[in-house]
PDB file of C-alpha atoms in Angstrom:
ATOM      1  CA  ALA A  56      64.600 162.827   9.437  1.00  0.00           C
ATOM      2  CA  ASN A  57      68.324 163.422   9.133  1.00  0.00           C
ATOM      3  CA  ALA A  58      68.557 163.681  12.921  1.00  0.00           C
ATOM      4  CA  GLN A  59      66.510 160.499  13.295  1.00  0.00           C
ATOM      5  CA  CYS A  60      69.134 158.586  11.271  1.00  0.00           C
ATOM      6  CA  ASN A  61      72.083 160.494  12.774  1.00  0.00           C
ATOM      7  CA  GLY A  62      73.092 161.597   9.290  1.00  0.00           C
ATOM      8  CA  ARG A  63      73.376 158.025   8.075  1.00  0.00           C
ATOM      9  CA  TYR A  64      72.225 157.361   4.480  1.00  0.00           C
ATOM     10  CA  HIS A  65      72.480 161.065   3.686  1.00  0.00           C
ATOM     11  CA  ASP A  66      75.891 162.278   4.842  1.00  0.00           C
ATOM     12  CA  LEU A  67      79.308 160.674   4.376  1.00  0.00           C
ATOM     13  CA  VAL A  68      79.380 159.359   7.931  1.00  0.00           C
ATOM     14  CA  PHE A  69      82.058 156.697   7.350  1.00  0.00           C
ATOM     15  CA  SER A  70      85.638 157.564   6.440  1.00  0.00           C
ATOM     16  CA  ASN A  71      86.624 154.267   4.856  1.00  0.00           C
ATOM     17  CA  VAL A  72      85.144 151.601   2.617  1.00  0.00           C
ATOM     18  CA  THR A  73      85.912 147.887   2.632  1.00  0.00           C
ATOM     19  CA  LYS A  74      85.814 146.357  -0.849  1.00  0.00           C
ATOM     20  CA  THR A  75      85.405 142.617  -1.401  1.00  0.00           C
ATOM     21  CA  SER A  76      86.308 141.813  -5.001  1.00  0.00           C
ATOM     22  CA  ASN A  77      85.275 139.006  -7.343  1.00  0.00           C
ATOM     23  CA  VAL A  78      82.366 137.504  -5.430  1.00  0.00           C
ATOM     24  CA  THR A  79      80.685 134.911  -7.666  1.00  0.00           C
ATOM     25  CA  TYR A  80      76.950 135.537  -7.897  1.00  0.00           C
ATOM     26  CA  SER A  81      76.030 133.220 -10.770  1.00  0.00           C
ATOM     27  CA  THR A  82      77.418 130.163 -12.565  1.00  0.00           C
ATOM     28  CA  ALA A  83      74.364 129.623 -14.763  1.00  0.00           C
ATOM     29  CA  ASN A  84      74.577 129.302 -18.551  1.00  0.00           C
ATOM     30  CA  SER A  85      78.130 127.917 -18.227  1.00  0.00           C
ATOM     31  CA  THR A  86      79.222 131.443 -17.324  1.00  0.00           C
ATOM     32  CA  THR A  87      80.789 132.611 -14.072  1.00  0.00           C
ATOM     33  CA  LEU A  88      79.636 136.120 -13.179  1.00  0.00           C
ATOM     34  CA  LYS A  89      81.233 138.137 -10.412  1.00  0.00           C
ATOM     35  CA  LEU A  90      80.580 141.319  -8.479  1.00  0.00           C
ATOM     36  CA  ASP A  91      82.461 143.606  -6.113  1.00  0.00           C
ATOM     37  CA  VAL A  92      80.923 144.523  -2.758  1.00  0.00           C
ATOM     38  CA  TYR A  93      81.508 147.874  -1.041  1.00  0.00           C
ATOM     39  CA  GLU A  94      80.719 148.215   2.688  1.00  0.00           C
ATOM     40  CA  PRO A  95      81.328 150.936   5.275  1.00  0.00           C
ATOM     41  CA  THR A  96      84.381 149.925   7.286  1.00  0.00           C
ATOM     42  CA  GLY A  97      83.585 149.147  10.912  1.00  0.00           C
ATOM     43  CA  ASP A  98      79.811 149.328  10.481  1.00  0.00           C
ATOM     44  CA  ALA A  99      77.765 147.552  13.161  1.00  0.00           C
ATOM     45  CA  GLU A 100      74.362 147.929  11.449  1.00  0.00           C
ATOM     46  CA  THR A 101      72.814 144.615  10.387  1.00  0.00           C
ATOM     47  CA  MET A 102      69.917 145.733   8.137  1.00  0.00           C
ATOM     48  CA  ARG A 103      71.442 147.969   5.516  1.00  0.00           C
ATOM     49  CA  PRO A 104      69.999 149.158   2.200  1.00  0.00           C
ATOM     50  CA  LEU A 105      71.694 147.787  -0.903  1.00  0.00           C
ATOM     51  CA  ILE A 106      72.571 149.517  -4.180  1.00  0.00           C
ATOM     52  CA  ILE A 107      73.443 147.366  -7.212  1.00  0.00           C
ATOM     53  CA  MET A 108      75.162 149.143 -10.119  1.00  0.00           C
ATOM     54  CA  ALA A 109      75.758 147.887 -13.677  1.00  0.00           C
ATOM     55  CA  HIS A 110      78.438 149.398 -15.909  1.00  0.00           C
ATOM     56  CA  GLY A 111      78.162 150.938 -19.355  1.00  0.00           C
ATOM     57  CA  GLY A 112      79.728 149.700 -22.570  1.00  0.00           C
ATOM     58  CA  SER A 113      76.969 149.263 -25.167  1.00  0.00           C
ATOM     59  CA  PHE A 114      76.506 145.617 -24.108  1.00  0.00           C
ATOM     60  CA  ILE A 115      79.759 144.690 -25.879  1.00  0.00           C
ATOM     61  CA  GLY A 116      82.410 146.012 -23.478  1.00  0.00           C
ATOM     62  CA  GLY A 117      83.175 147.237 -20.004  1.00  0.00           C
ATOM     63  CA  ASP A 118      83.372 145.399 -16.716  1.00  0.00           C
ATOM     64  CA  LYS A 119      82.821 145.896 -13.032  1.00  0.00           C
ATOM     65  CA  GLY A 120      85.365 148.300 -11.621  1.00  0.00           C
ATOM     66  CA  GLN A 121      85.904 149.994 -14.994  1.00  0.00           C
ATOM     67  CA  ASP A 122      83.001 152.459 -15.035  1.00  0.00           C
ATOM     68  CA  ASN A 123      84.019 155.406 -12.874  1.00  0.00           C
ATOM     69  CA  VAL A 124      80.392 156.475 -12.398  1.00  0.00           C
ATOM     70  CA  CYS A 125      79.470 153.124 -10.865  1.00  0.00           C
ATOM     71  CA  THR A 126      82.565 152.963  -8.680  1.00  0.00           C
ATOM     72  CA  GLN A 127      82.072 156.530  -7.423  1.00  0.00           C
ATOM     73  CA  ILE A 128      78.468 155.819  -6.487  1.00  0.00           C
ATOM     74  CA  CYS A 129      79.471 152.564  -4.764  1.00  0.00           C
ATOM     75  CA  ASN A 130      82.221 154.249  -2.749  1.00  0.00           C
ATOM     76  CA  ASN A 131      80.203 157.328  -1.793  1.00  0.00           C
ATOM     77  CA  PHE A 132      77.064 155.462  -0.818  1.00  0.00           C
ATOM     78  CA  ALA A 133      79.052 152.925   1.204  1.00  0.00           C
ATOM     79  CA  LYS A 134      80.398 155.919   3.139  1.00  0.00           C
ATOM     80  CA  ARG A 135      76.766 156.900   3.741  1.00  0.00           C
ATOM     81  CA  GLY A 136      76.052 153.489   5.289  1.00  0.00           C
ATOM     82  CA  TYR A 137      74.769 151.503   2.315  1.00  0.00           C
ATOM     83  CA  VAL A 138      76.071 148.206   1.008  1.00  0.00           C
ATOM     84  CA  CYS A 139      76.869 148.553  -2.702  1.00  0.00           C
ATOM     85  CA  ALA A 140      77.661 146.106  -5.475  1.00  0.00           C
ATOM     86  CA  ASP A 141      79.221 146.628  -8.906  1.00  0.00           C
ATOM     87  CA  ILE A 142      78.296 143.702 -11.167  1.00  0.00           C
ATOM     88  CA  GLN A 143      79.408 141.903 -14.302  1.00  0.00           C
ATOM     89  CA  TYR A 144      76.845 140.714 -16.831  1.00  0.00           C
ATOM     90  CA  ARG A 145      77.037 138.775 -20.099  1.00  0.00           C
ATOM     91  CA  LEU A 146      78.128 140.776 -23.138  1.00  0.00           C
ATOM     92  CA  GLY A 147      77.727 140.388 -26.878  1.00  0.00           C
ATOM     93  CA  ASN A 148      79.983 141.498 -29.717  1.00  0.00           C
ATOM     94  CA  ALA A 149      79.956 144.440 -32.094  1.00  0.00           C
ATOM     95  CA  PHE A 150      78.929 142.425 -35.150  1.00  0.00           C
ATOM     96  CA  GLY A 151      76.038 140.805 -33.299  1.00  0.00           C
ATOM     97  CA  MET A 152      74.665 144.213 -32.340  1.00  0.00           C
ATOM     98  CA  LEU A 153      74.152 144.987 -36.033  1.00  0.00           C
ATOM     99  CA  ASP A 154      71.359 142.402 -36.138  1.00  0.00           C
ATOM    100  CA  SER A 155      68.193 143.391 -34.281  1.00  0.00           C
ATOM    101  CA  ALA A 156      67.264 139.909 -32.988  1.00  0.00           C
ATOM    102  CA  THR A 157      70.819 139.205 -31.807  1.00  0.00           C
ATOM    103  CA  ALA A 158      71.083 142.630 -30.182  1.00  0.00           C
ATOM    104  CA  ILE A 159      67.797 142.183 -28.302  1.00  0.00           C
ATOM    105  CA  THR A 160      68.863 138.693 -27.204  1.00  0.00           C
ATOM    106  CA  THR A 161      72.146 140.130 -25.863  1.00  0.00           C
ATOM    107  CA  VAL A 162      70.270 142.710 -23.815  1.00  0.00           C
ATOM    108  CA  MET A 163      67.808 140.095 -22.515  1.00  0.00           C
ATOM    109  CA  LYS A 164      70.693 137.935 -21.290  1.00  0.00           C
ATOM    110  CA  ALA A 165      72.100 140.942 -19.442  1.00  0.00           C
ATOM    111  CA  ILE A 166      68.684 141.645 -17.897  1.00  0.00           C
ATOM    112  CA  SER A 167      68.524 138.028 -16.745  1.00  0.00           C
ATOM    113  CA  ASP A 168      71.923 138.448 -15.074  1.00  0.00           C
ATOM    114  CA  GLY A 169      70.875 141.682 -13.410  1.00  0.00           C
ATOM    115  CA  LYS A 170      67.848 140.003 -11.863  1.00  0.00           C
ATOM    116  CA  SER A 171      70.008 137.115 -10.670  1.00  0.00           C
ATOM    117  CA  ALA A 172      72.266 139.594  -8.854  1.00  0.00           C
ATOM    118  CA  ILE A 173      69.242 140.929  -6.947  1.00  0.00           C
ATOM    119  CA  ARG A 174      68.211 137.390  -6.022  1.00  0.00           C
ATOM    120  CA  PHE A 175      71.784 136.569  -4.954  1.00  0.00           C
ATOM    121  CA  PHE A 176      71.632 139.178  -2.214  1.00  0.00           C
ATOM    122  CA  ARG A 177      68.149 138.170  -1.086  1.00  0.00           C
ATOM    123  CA  LYS A 178      69.311 134.550  -0.952  1.00  0.00           C
ATOM    124  CA  ASP A 179      72.315 135.592   1.132  1.00  0.00           C
ATOM    125  CA  ALA A 180      70.081 137.602   3.487  1.00  0.00           C
ATOM    126  CA  ALA A 181      67.900 134.519   4.019  1.00  0.00           C
ATOM    127  CA  THR A 182      70.813 132.113   4.545  1.00  0.00           C
ATOM    128  CA  SER A 183      74.372 133.067   5.508  1.00  0.00           C
ATOM    129  CA  ASN A 184      73.599 136.805   5.865  1.00  0.00           C
ATOM    130  CA  THR A 185      77.154 137.678   4.879  1.00  0.00           C
ATOM    131  CA  TYR A 186      76.357 141.187   3.682  1.00  0.00           C
ATOM    132  CA  LYS A 187      73.743 142.176   6.268  1.00  0.00           C
ATOM    133  CA  ILE A 188      71.378 143.875   3.848  1.00  0.00           C
ATOM    134  CA  ASP A 189      67.729 144.752   4.261  1.00  0.00           C
ATOM    135  CA  PRO A 190      66.042 142.647   1.534  1.00  0.00           C
ATOM    136  CA  ASN A 191      63.182 145.156   1.422  1.00  0.00           C
ATOM    137  CA  LYS A 192      65.472 148.052   0.466  1.00  0.00           C
ATOM    138  CA  ILE A 193      67.289 147.143  -2.739  1.00  0.00           C
ATOM    139  CA  PHE A 194      68.033 149.881  -5.288  1.00  0.00           C
ATOM    140  CA  CYS A 195      69.294 149.003  -8.757  1.00  0.00           C
ATOM    141  CA  GLY A 196      70.577 150.872 -11.748  1.00  0.00           C
ATOM    142  CA  GLY A 197      73.538 151.770 -13.817  1.00  0.00           C
ATOM    143  CA  ASN A 198      75.256 154.015 -16.272  1.00  0.00           C
ATOM    144  CA  SER A 199      74.366 153.881 -19.990  1.00  0.00           C
ATOM    145  CA  ALA A 200      73.918 150.187 -20.923  1.00  0.00           C
ATOM    146  CA  GLY A 201      73.724 149.310 -17.228  1.00  0.00           C
ATOM    147  CA  ALA A 202      70.805 151.718 -16.870  1.00  0.00           C
ATOM    148  CA  VAL A 203      69.105 150.195 -19.923  1.00  0.00           C
ATOM    149  CA  LEU A 204      69.495 146.798 -18.246  1.00  0.00           C
ATOM    150  CA  TYR A 205      67.913 147.768 -14.946  1.00  0.00           C
ATOM    151  CA  ALA A 206      65.265 150.054 -16.481  1.00  0.00           C
ATOM    152  CA  HIS A 207      63.823 146.974 -18.177  1.00  0.00           C
ATOM    153  CA  CYS A 208      64.032 145.062 -14.897  1.00  0.00           C
ATOM    154  CA  ALA A 209      62.105 147.851 -13.192  1.00  0.00           C
ATOM    155  CA  PHE A 210      59.375 148.471 -15.738  1.00  0.00           C
ATOM    156  CA  ILE A 211      58.572 145.138 -17.427  1.00  0.00           C
ATOM    157  CA  ASP A 212      56.128 143.681 -14.930  1.00  0.00           C
ATOM    158  CA  SER A 213      54.852 140.770 -17.019  1.00  0.00           C
ATOM    159  CA  LEU A 214      55.443 138.996 -20.290  1.00  0.00           C
ATOM    160  CA  ASN A 215      52.125 140.299 -21.602  1.00  0.00           C
ATOM    161  CA  GLU A 216      53.456 143.869 -21.622  1.00  0.00           C
ATOM    162  CA  ALA A 217      55.993 143.040 -24.324  1.00  0.00           C
ATOM    163  CA  PRO A 218      55.353 143.004 -28.091  1.00  0.00           C
ATOM    164  CA  ALA A 219      55.309 139.585 -29.748  1.00  0.00           C
ATOM    165  CA  ASN A 220      58.918 139.578 -31.004  1.00  0.00           C
ATOM    166  CA  LEU A 221      60.189 140.573 -27.577  1.00  0.00           C
ATOM    167  CA  ARG A 222      58.005 137.983 -25.819  1.00  0.00           C
ATOM    168  CA  THR A 223      59.574 135.271 -27.962  1.00  0.00           C
ATOM    169  CA  ILE A 224      63.120 136.302 -27.037  1.00  0.00           C
ATOM    170  CA  ILE A 225      62.240 136.666 -23.349  1.00  0.00           C
ATOM    171  CA  THR A 226      60.704 133.170 -23.363  1.00  0.00           C
ATOM    172  CA  GLN A 227      63.774 131.715 -25.074  1.00  0.00           C
ATOM    173  CA  ASN A 228      65.943 133.176 -22.308  1.00  0.00           C
ATOM    174  CA  GLY A 229      64.126 131.823 -19.273  1.00  0.00           C
ATOM    175  CA  GLY A 230      60.989 133.942 -19.162  1.00  0.00           C
ATOM    176  CA  ILE A 231      60.406 137.139 -17.247  1.00  0.00           C
ATOM    177  CA  GLU A 232      62.794 136.111 -14.421  1.00  0.00           C
ATOM    178  CA  GLY A 233      65.527 134.901 -16.766  1.00  0.00           C
ATOM    179  CA  ASN A 234      67.715 131.830 -16.416  1.00  0.00           C
ATOM    180  CA  SER A 235      70.747 133.160 -14.564  1.00  0.00           C
ATOM    181  CA  GLY A 236      70.231 131.296 -11.299  1.00  0.00           C
ATOM    182  CA  ASN A 237      69.497 132.049  -7.640  1.00  0.00           C
ATOM    183  CA  ASP A 238      65.939 130.910  -8.237  1.00  0.00           C
ATOM    184  CA  GLY A 239      63.283 131.069  -5.555  1.00  0.00           C
ATOM    185  CA  TYR A 240      63.885 134.641  -4.436  1.00  0.00           C
ATOM    186  CA  PRO A 241      62.234 137.875  -5.657  1.00  0.00           C
ATOM    187  CA  SER A 242      63.966 140.165  -8.137  1.00  0.00           C
ATOM    188  CA  GLU A 243      61.963 143.302  -7.362  1.00  0.00           C
ATOM    189  CA  MET A 244      63.712 146.558  -6.549  1.00  0.00           C
ATOM    190  CA  THR A 245      62.727 149.484  -4.355  1.00  0.00           C
ATOM    191  CA  ALA A 246      63.708 152.149  -6.890  1.00  0.00           C
ATOM    192  CA  LEU A 247      65.663 152.575 -10.117  1.00  0.00           C
ATOM    193  CA  ILE A 248      68.837 154.573 -10.869  1.00  0.00           C
ATOM    194  CA  ASN A 249      68.573 155.500 -14.548  1.00  0.00           C
ATOM    195  CA  LEU A 250      71.693 157.339 -15.728  1.00  0.00           C
ATOM    196  CA  ALA A 251      71.332 157.769 -19.506  1.00  0.00           C
ATOM    197  CA  GLY A 252      69.298 154.613 -19.894  1.00  0.00           C
ATOM    198  CA  GLY A 253      66.106 153.926 -21.779  1.00  0.00           C
ATOM    199  CA  LEU A 254      63.462 151.428 -22.785  1.00  0.00           C
ATOM    200  CA  ASN A 255      62.739 149.575 -26.007  1.00  0.00           C
ATOM    201  CA  VAL A 256      59.065 150.399 -25.452  1.00  0.00           C
ATOM    202  CA  PRO A 257      58.447 153.526 -23.345  1.00  0.00           C
ATOM    203  CA  GLU A 258      54.946 152.276 -22.528  1.00  0.00           C
ATOM    204  CA  PHE A 259      56.556 149.701 -20.267  1.00  0.00           C
ATOM    205  CA  VAL A 260      56.212 152.600 -17.816  1.00  0.00           C
ATOM    206  CA  SER A 261      52.756 152.150 -16.310  1.00  0.00           C
ATOM    207  CA  ALA A 262      50.645 152.851 -13.248  1.00  0.00           C
ATOM    208  CA  GLY A 263      52.069 151.560  -9.987  1.00  0.00           C
ATOM    209  CA  ASN A 264      55.668 151.275 -11.218  1.00  0.00           C
ATOM    210  CA  LYS A 265      58.634 151.743  -8.918  1.00  0.00           C
ATOM    211  CA  PRO A 266      60.146 155.159  -8.180  1.00  0.00           C
ATOM    212  CA  SER A 267      63.071 156.277 -10.302  1.00  0.00           C
ATOM    213  CA  TYR A 268      66.004 158.663 -10.307  1.00  0.00           C
ATOM    214  CA  ASN A 269      66.907 159.785 -13.842  1.00  0.00           C
ATOM    215  CA  ALA A 270      69.526 161.890 -15.607  1.00  0.00           C
ATOM    216  CA  GLN A 271      70.276 162.384 -19.297  1.00  0.00           C
ATOM    217  CA  GLY A 272      71.524 164.890 -21.837  1.00  0.00           C
ATOM    218  CA  ASP A 273      68.835 165.917 -24.295  1.00  0.00           C
ATOM    219  CA  ALA A 274      71.271 165.638 -27.242  1.00  0.00           C
ATOM    220  CA  ASP A 275      72.092 162.006 -26.429  1.00  0.00           C
ATOM    221  CA  ASP A 276      71.912 159.777 -29.504  1.00  0.00           C
ATOM    222  CA  VAL A 277      73.765 156.747 -28.098  1.00  0.00           C
ATOM    223  CA  VAL A 278      70.768 156.046 -25.913  1.00  0.00           C
ATOM    224  CA  PRO A 279      68.398 158.420 -27.736  1.00  0.00           C
ATOM    225  CA  TYR A 280      66.738 161.013 -25.518  1.00  0.00           C
ATOM    226  CA  MET A 281      63.564 160.484 -27.537  1.00  0.00           C
ATOM    227  CA  CYS A 282      62.836 157.293 -29.508  1.00  0.00           C
ATOM    228  CA  ALA A 283      65.291 156.228 -32.231  1.00  0.00           C
ATOM    229  CA  ASN A 284      67.679 153.426 -33.084  1.00  0.00           C
ATOM    230  CA  ALA A 285      70.552 153.192 -30.601  1.00  0.00           C
ATOM    231  CA  GLN A 286      74.186 154.157 -31.112  1.00  0.00           C
ATOM    232  CA  GLY A 287      73.350 157.015 -33.453  1.00  0.00           C
ATOM    233  CA  GLY A 288      71.262 154.673 -35.588  1.00  0.00           C
ATOM    234  CA  VAL A 289      73.949 152.003 -35.995  1.00  0.00           C
ATOM    235  CA  THR A 290      72.218 149.434 -33.787  1.00  0.00           C
ATOM    236  CA  PRO A 291      68.855 148.528 -35.391  1.00  0.00           C
ATOM    237  CA  VAL A 292      66.984 148.445 -32.079  1.00  0.00           C
ATOM    238  CA  ARG A 293      64.784 151.273 -30.836  1.00  0.00           C
ATOM    239  CA  LEU A 294      65.609 152.858 -27.504  1.00  0.00           C
ATOM    240  CA  CYS A 295      63.570 155.590 -25.849  1.00  0.00           C
ATOM    241  CA  GLY A 296      65.278 157.724 -23.247  1.00  0.00           C
ATOM    242  CA  LEU A 297      64.129 160.165 -20.612  1.00  0.00           C
ATOM    243  CA  GLY A 298      62.421 162.464 -23.094  1.00  0.00           C
ATOM    244  CA  ALA A 299      59.950 159.690 -23.876  1.00  0.00           C
ATOM    245  CA  MET A 300      59.771 158.269 -20.344  1.00  0.00           C
ATOM    246  CA  GLN A 301      59.176 161.496 -18.393  1.00  0.00           C
ATOM    247  CA  PRO A 302      55.685 162.191 -19.819  1.00  0.00           C
ATOM    248  CA  LEU A 303      54.645 158.724 -18.677  1.00  0.00           C
ATOM    249  CA  TYR A 304      56.089 159.304 -15.195  1.00  0.00           C
ATOM    250  CA  ASN A 305      53.965 162.436 -15.089  1.00  0.00           C
ATOM    251  CA  GLN A 306      50.861 160.767 -16.538  1.00  0.00           C
ATOM    252  CA  TYR A 307      50.895 158.037 -13.899  1.00  0.00           C
ATOM    253  CA  ALA A 308      52.099 160.317 -11.080  1.00  0.00           C
ATOM    254  CA  LEU A 309      55.103 158.083 -10.415  1.00  0.00           C
ATOM    255  CA  ASN A 310      57.584 159.166  -7.772  1.00  0.00           C
ATOM    256  CA  ASN A 311      60.625 160.323  -9.733  1.00  0.00           C
ATOM    257  CA  TYR A 312      63.472 162.805  -9.746  1.00  0.00           C
ATOM    258  CA  SER A 313      64.854 163.746 -13.161  1.00  0.00           C
ATOM    259  CA  ILE A 314      67.692 165.975 -14.323  1.00  0.00           C
ATOM    260  CA  VAL A 315      67.962 166.964 -17.990  1.00  0.00           C
ATOM    261  CA  TYR A 316      71.212 168.486 -19.251  1.00  0.00           C
ATOM    262  CA  PRO A 317      70.321 170.726 -22.227  1.00  0.00           C
ATOM    263  CA  GLY A 318      72.579 170.315 -25.249  1.00  0.00           C
ATOM    264  CA  ALA A 319      74.579 167.527 -23.609  1.00  0.00           C
ATOM    265  CA  GLY A 320      75.309 164.202 -25.266  1.00  0.00           C
ATOM    266  CA  HIS A 321      75.799 160.781 -23.742  1.00  0.00           C
ATOM    267  CA  VAL A 322      76.777 160.469 -20.038  1.00  0.00           C
ATOM    268  CA  PRO A 323      78.236 164.000 -19.734  1.00  0.00           C
ATOM    269  CA  TRP A 324      78.817 163.430 -15.989  1.00  0.00           C
ATOM    270  CA  GLN A 325      81.387 160.746 -16.881  1.00  0.00           C
ATOM    271  CA  SER A 326      83.930 163.522 -17.448  1.00  0.00           C
ATOM    272  CA  ASN A 327      82.292 166.435 -15.622  1.00  0.00           C
ATOM    273  CA  ALA A 328      83.067 166.436 -11.904  1.00  0.00           C
ATOM    274  CA  ALA A 329      80.460 169.090 -11.067  1.00  0.00           C
ATOM    275  CA  GLN A 330      77.686 167.110 -12.758  1.00  0.00           C
ATOM    276  CA  MET A 331      78.833 163.905 -11.066  1.00  0.00           C
ATOM    277  CA  THR A 332      78.726 165.646  -7.686  1.00  0.00           C
ATOM    278  CA  GLN A 333      75.249 166.937  -8.471  1.00  0.00           C
ATOM    279  CA  ILE A 334      74.056 163.438  -9.350  1.00  0.00           C
ATOM    280  CA  ASP A 335      75.647 161.962  -6.233  1.00  0.00           C
ATOM    281  CA  THR A 336      74.064 164.457  -3.846  1.00  0.00           C
ATOM    282  CA  THR A 337      70.606 164.573  -5.441  1.00  0.00           C
ATOM    283  CA  LEU A 338      70.527 160.784  -5.597  1.00  0.00           C
ATOM    284  CA  ALA A 339      71.318 160.637  -1.879  1.00  0.00           C
ATOM    285  CA  ASN A 340      68.506 163.119  -1.208  1.00  0.00           C
ATOM    286  CA  PHE A 341      66.020 161.156  -3.320  1.00  0.00           C
ATOM    287  CA  PHE A 342      66.824 157.752  -1.785  1.00  0.00           C
ATOM    288  CA  PHE A 343      66.746 159.137   1.753  1.00  0.00           C
ATOM    289  CA  GLN A 344      62.938 158.996   1.782  1.00  0.00           C
ATOM    290  CA  PHE A 345      63.072 155.211   1.360  1.00  0.00           C
ATOM    291  CA  VAL A 346      65.872 154.334   3.785  1.00  0.00           C
ATOM    292  CA  CYS A 347      65.334 156.668   6.737  1.00  0.00           C
ATOM    293  CA  THR A 348      61.810 155.677   7.672  1.00  0.00           C
ATOM    294  CA  GLY A 349      59.625 155.972  10.722  1.00  0.00           C
ATOM    295  CA  THR A 350      59.696 159.756  11.034  1.00  0.00           C
ATOM    296  CA  THR A 351      56.371 161.539  10.529  1.00  0.00           C
ATOM    297  CA  GLY A 352      56.423 163.637   7.399  1.00  0.00           C
ATOM    298  CA  ALA A 353      59.766 162.387   6.068  1.00  0.00           C
ATOM    299  CA  ASN A 354      58.303 160.929   2.890  1.00  0.00           C
ATOM    300  CA  GLU A 355      56.168 163.962   2.126  1.00  0.00           C
ATOM    301  CA  LEU A 356      59.207 166.203   2.003  1.00  0.00           C
ATOM    302  CA  VAL A 357      60.518 164.618  -1.199  1.00  0.00           C
ATOM    303  CA  SER A 358      57.699 162.583  -2.711  1.00  0.00           C
ATOM    304  CA  ASP A 359      56.553 165.101  -5.329  1.00  0.00           C
ATOM    305  CA  ASN A 360      57.349 164.425  -8.965  1.00  0.00           C
ATOM    306  CA  LEU A 361      60.324 166.586  -9.845  1.00  0.00           C
ATOM    307  CA  VAL A 362      62.013 167.618 -13.054  1.00  0.00           C
ATOM    308  CA  GLN A 363      65.111 169.763 -12.872  1.00  0.00           C
ATOM    309  CA  VAL A 364      66.769 171.252 -15.924  1.00  0.00           C
ATOM    310  CA  TYR A 365      70.378 172.454 -15.805  1.00  0.00           C
ATOM    311  CA  PRO A 366      72.057 174.832 -16.353  1.00  0.00           C
ATOM    312  CA  ASN A 367      69.693 177.535 -15.161  1.00  0.00           C
ATOM    313  CA  PRO A 368      69.565 179.973 -16.800  1.00  0.00           C
TER     314      PRO A 368
END
């Protein structure tokens, strides 16, 4: 398969990346939201897979370009031949996150923005085709809060899946597709990048869900590895990380690749170059099955459900 694609999408086949900063993707809700686009310099391909990344910051801080995990993934995958985007989304404030309804509303607004970013690129592909993406190969995810955002995009398939209190907040914020603009285009993704993210309700994971790449430390209490209130209990909203999600991936035989870092806290790869390299290379391997297609047997090589635990021993 690697020969079929001439190394593209797996190896760093481009030396340079062209970054286009501050592209407006939404002006809904009286808010201007921007993203940065990363493309391989000099690339002639016109149907390229897209990766959209959302930064961390507990839904109260951070911005595009400030999360080194997101920017590293955008730069490295652009060198592999992808188009990548690093997005802004609406944020709340620290006091608001102490109230459960306000905190959930803040996250739902961010989810709405994340879906709008997906639709922005599909709209562009259908109109001006500025970014030359393949609208059938869109991968989304993030680091910490950004992974929480896109995990909910990936796994909430319908309003009926949500408990009553969550359904009310979703409805107040534009329904399952949100109210952040670029209407009329799908917001589905091909696969999820879940780096220390989680779900309010782990049972959002169900049969037929999208593939996912996951990594988390099993001592994480910011986004709890199992189910608990977020931020070490400070935020009165339950989050359930990879420890609660993985059994459901296994139960439903969902295509996934998961790395658990024993004893590690929140986003250990943020300051650990070896772990970041491991995530970068294994993510490239996992996504390769979806982007280098048409070769007999390529999917079967990497389609098994995998859990890897490091360090070993």
